[in-house]
Short mmCIF file of C-alpha atoms and ligand atoms in Angstrom, two decimals:
data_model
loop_
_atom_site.label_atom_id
_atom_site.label_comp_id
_atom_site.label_asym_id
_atom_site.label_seq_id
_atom_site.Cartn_x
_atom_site.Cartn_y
_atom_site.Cartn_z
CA UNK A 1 92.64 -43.15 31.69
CA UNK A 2 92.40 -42.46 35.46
CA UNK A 3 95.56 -43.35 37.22
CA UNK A 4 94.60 -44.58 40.99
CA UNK A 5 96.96 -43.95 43.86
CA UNK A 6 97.03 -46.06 47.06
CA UNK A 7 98.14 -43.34 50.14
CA UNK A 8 96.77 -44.79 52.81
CA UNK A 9 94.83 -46.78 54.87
CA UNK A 10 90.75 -45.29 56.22
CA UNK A 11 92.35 -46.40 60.02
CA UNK A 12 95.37 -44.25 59.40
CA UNK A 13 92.93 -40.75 59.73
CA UNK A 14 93.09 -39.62 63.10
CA UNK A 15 89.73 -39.82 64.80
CA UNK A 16 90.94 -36.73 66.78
CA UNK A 17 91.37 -33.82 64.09
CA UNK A 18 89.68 -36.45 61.39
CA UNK A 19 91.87 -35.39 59.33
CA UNK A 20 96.02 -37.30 57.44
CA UNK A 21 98.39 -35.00 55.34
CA UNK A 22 99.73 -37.68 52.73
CA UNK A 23 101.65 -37.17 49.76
CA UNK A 24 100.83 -37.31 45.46
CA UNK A 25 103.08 -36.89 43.01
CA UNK A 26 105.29 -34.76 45.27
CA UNK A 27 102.17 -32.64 46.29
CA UNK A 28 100.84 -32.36 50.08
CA UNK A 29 97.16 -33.29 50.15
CA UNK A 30 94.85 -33.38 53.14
CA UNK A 31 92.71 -36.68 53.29
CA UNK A 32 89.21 -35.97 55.50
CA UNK A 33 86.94 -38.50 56.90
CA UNK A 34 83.58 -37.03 57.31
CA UNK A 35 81.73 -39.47 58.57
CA UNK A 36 82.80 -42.27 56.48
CA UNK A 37 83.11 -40.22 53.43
CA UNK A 38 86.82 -39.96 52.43
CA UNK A 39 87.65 -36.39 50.44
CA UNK A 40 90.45 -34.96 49.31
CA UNK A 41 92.29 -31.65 48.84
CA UNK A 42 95.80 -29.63 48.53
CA UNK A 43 96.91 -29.54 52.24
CA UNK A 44 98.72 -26.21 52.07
CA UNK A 45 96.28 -23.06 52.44
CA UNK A 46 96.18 -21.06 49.54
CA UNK A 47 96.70 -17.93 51.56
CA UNK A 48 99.97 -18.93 53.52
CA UNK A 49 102.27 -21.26 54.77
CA UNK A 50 100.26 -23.86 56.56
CA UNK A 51 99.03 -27.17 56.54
CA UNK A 52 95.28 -27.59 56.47
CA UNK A 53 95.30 -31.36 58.50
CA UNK A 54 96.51 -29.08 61.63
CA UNK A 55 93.26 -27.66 60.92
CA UNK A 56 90.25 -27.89 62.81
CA UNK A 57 87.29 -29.58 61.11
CA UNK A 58 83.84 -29.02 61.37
CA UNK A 59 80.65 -29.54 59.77
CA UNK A 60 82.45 -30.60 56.74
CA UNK A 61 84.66 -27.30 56.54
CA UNK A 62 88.29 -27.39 57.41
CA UNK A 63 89.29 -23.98 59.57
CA UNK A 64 93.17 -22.92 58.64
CA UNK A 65 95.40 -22.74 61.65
CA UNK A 66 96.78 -19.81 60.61
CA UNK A 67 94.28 -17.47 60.20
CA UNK A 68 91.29 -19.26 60.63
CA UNK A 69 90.51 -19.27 57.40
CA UNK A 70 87.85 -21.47 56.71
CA UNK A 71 87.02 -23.84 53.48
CA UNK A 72 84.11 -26.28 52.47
CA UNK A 73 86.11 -29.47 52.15
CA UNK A 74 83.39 -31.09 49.57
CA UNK A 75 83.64 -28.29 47.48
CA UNK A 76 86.45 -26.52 48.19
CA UNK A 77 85.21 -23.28 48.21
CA UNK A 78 86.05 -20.55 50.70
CA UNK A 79 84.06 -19.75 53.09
CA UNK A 80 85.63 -16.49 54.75
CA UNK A 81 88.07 -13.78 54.98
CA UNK A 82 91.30 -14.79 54.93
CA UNK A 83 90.89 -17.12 52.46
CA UNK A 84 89.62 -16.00 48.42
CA UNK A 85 90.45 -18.69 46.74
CA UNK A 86 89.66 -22.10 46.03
CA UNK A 87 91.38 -25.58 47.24
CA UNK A 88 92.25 -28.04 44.54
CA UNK A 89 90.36 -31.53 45.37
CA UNK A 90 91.11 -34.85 44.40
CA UNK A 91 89.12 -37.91 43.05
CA UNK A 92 88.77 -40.17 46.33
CA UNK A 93 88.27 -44.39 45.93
CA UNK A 94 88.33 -46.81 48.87
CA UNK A 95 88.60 -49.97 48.30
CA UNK A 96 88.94 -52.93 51.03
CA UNK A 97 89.81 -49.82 53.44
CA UNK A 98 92.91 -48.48 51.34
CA UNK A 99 92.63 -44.76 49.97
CA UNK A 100 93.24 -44.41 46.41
CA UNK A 101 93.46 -40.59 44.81
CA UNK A 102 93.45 -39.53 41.23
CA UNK A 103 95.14 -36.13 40.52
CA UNK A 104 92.51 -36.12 37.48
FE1 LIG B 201 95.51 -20.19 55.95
FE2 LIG B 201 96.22 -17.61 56.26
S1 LIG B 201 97.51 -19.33 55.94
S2 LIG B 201 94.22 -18.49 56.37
#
């Protein structure tokens, strides 16, 4: 059975970066709104020590401030040098504007 979440509220994404570290189950995860849709991955970049909602977003990729490593955030896939390897997502539900996530 799916075990829903509640982390935070749509208004609490900044409409500056777009983007809200938050916390599950001890883990940092990186909540995106892309244009109303709310998704969901790890928020530390698989290649070093940095937190992907200091990111810049763009056309639904997230670029590392690091080393501008950049990710699809739908997918999660990597999209160039730095970065090989995937991000782990999370199942996303919004309900009466709260944010719900399911490690699942
Ligand atoms: Fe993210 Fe290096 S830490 S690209």
């Amino acid at each position: 059975m799916t075990t829903w979440t509640p982390v935070a509220q749509v208004g609490d994404i900044s409409p500056d970066t777009g983007t809200l570290r938050v916390a599950l189950d001890g883990e940092a995860v990186c909540l995106y709104d892309l244009q109303g849709d709310i998704c969901a991955t790890q928020d530390r970049c698989p290649h070093g020590n940095a937190s992907l909602a200091d990111g810049y977003m763009e056309d639904g990729t997230i670029e590392c401030p690091l080393h501008q490593g950049v990710f699809d955030i739908r997918s999660g896939k990597p999209q160039c040098p730095p970065v090989t390897t995937d991000l782990r997502r999370y199942a996303v539900r919004v309900e009466a504007g709260t944010i719900y996530l399911s490690a699942e």
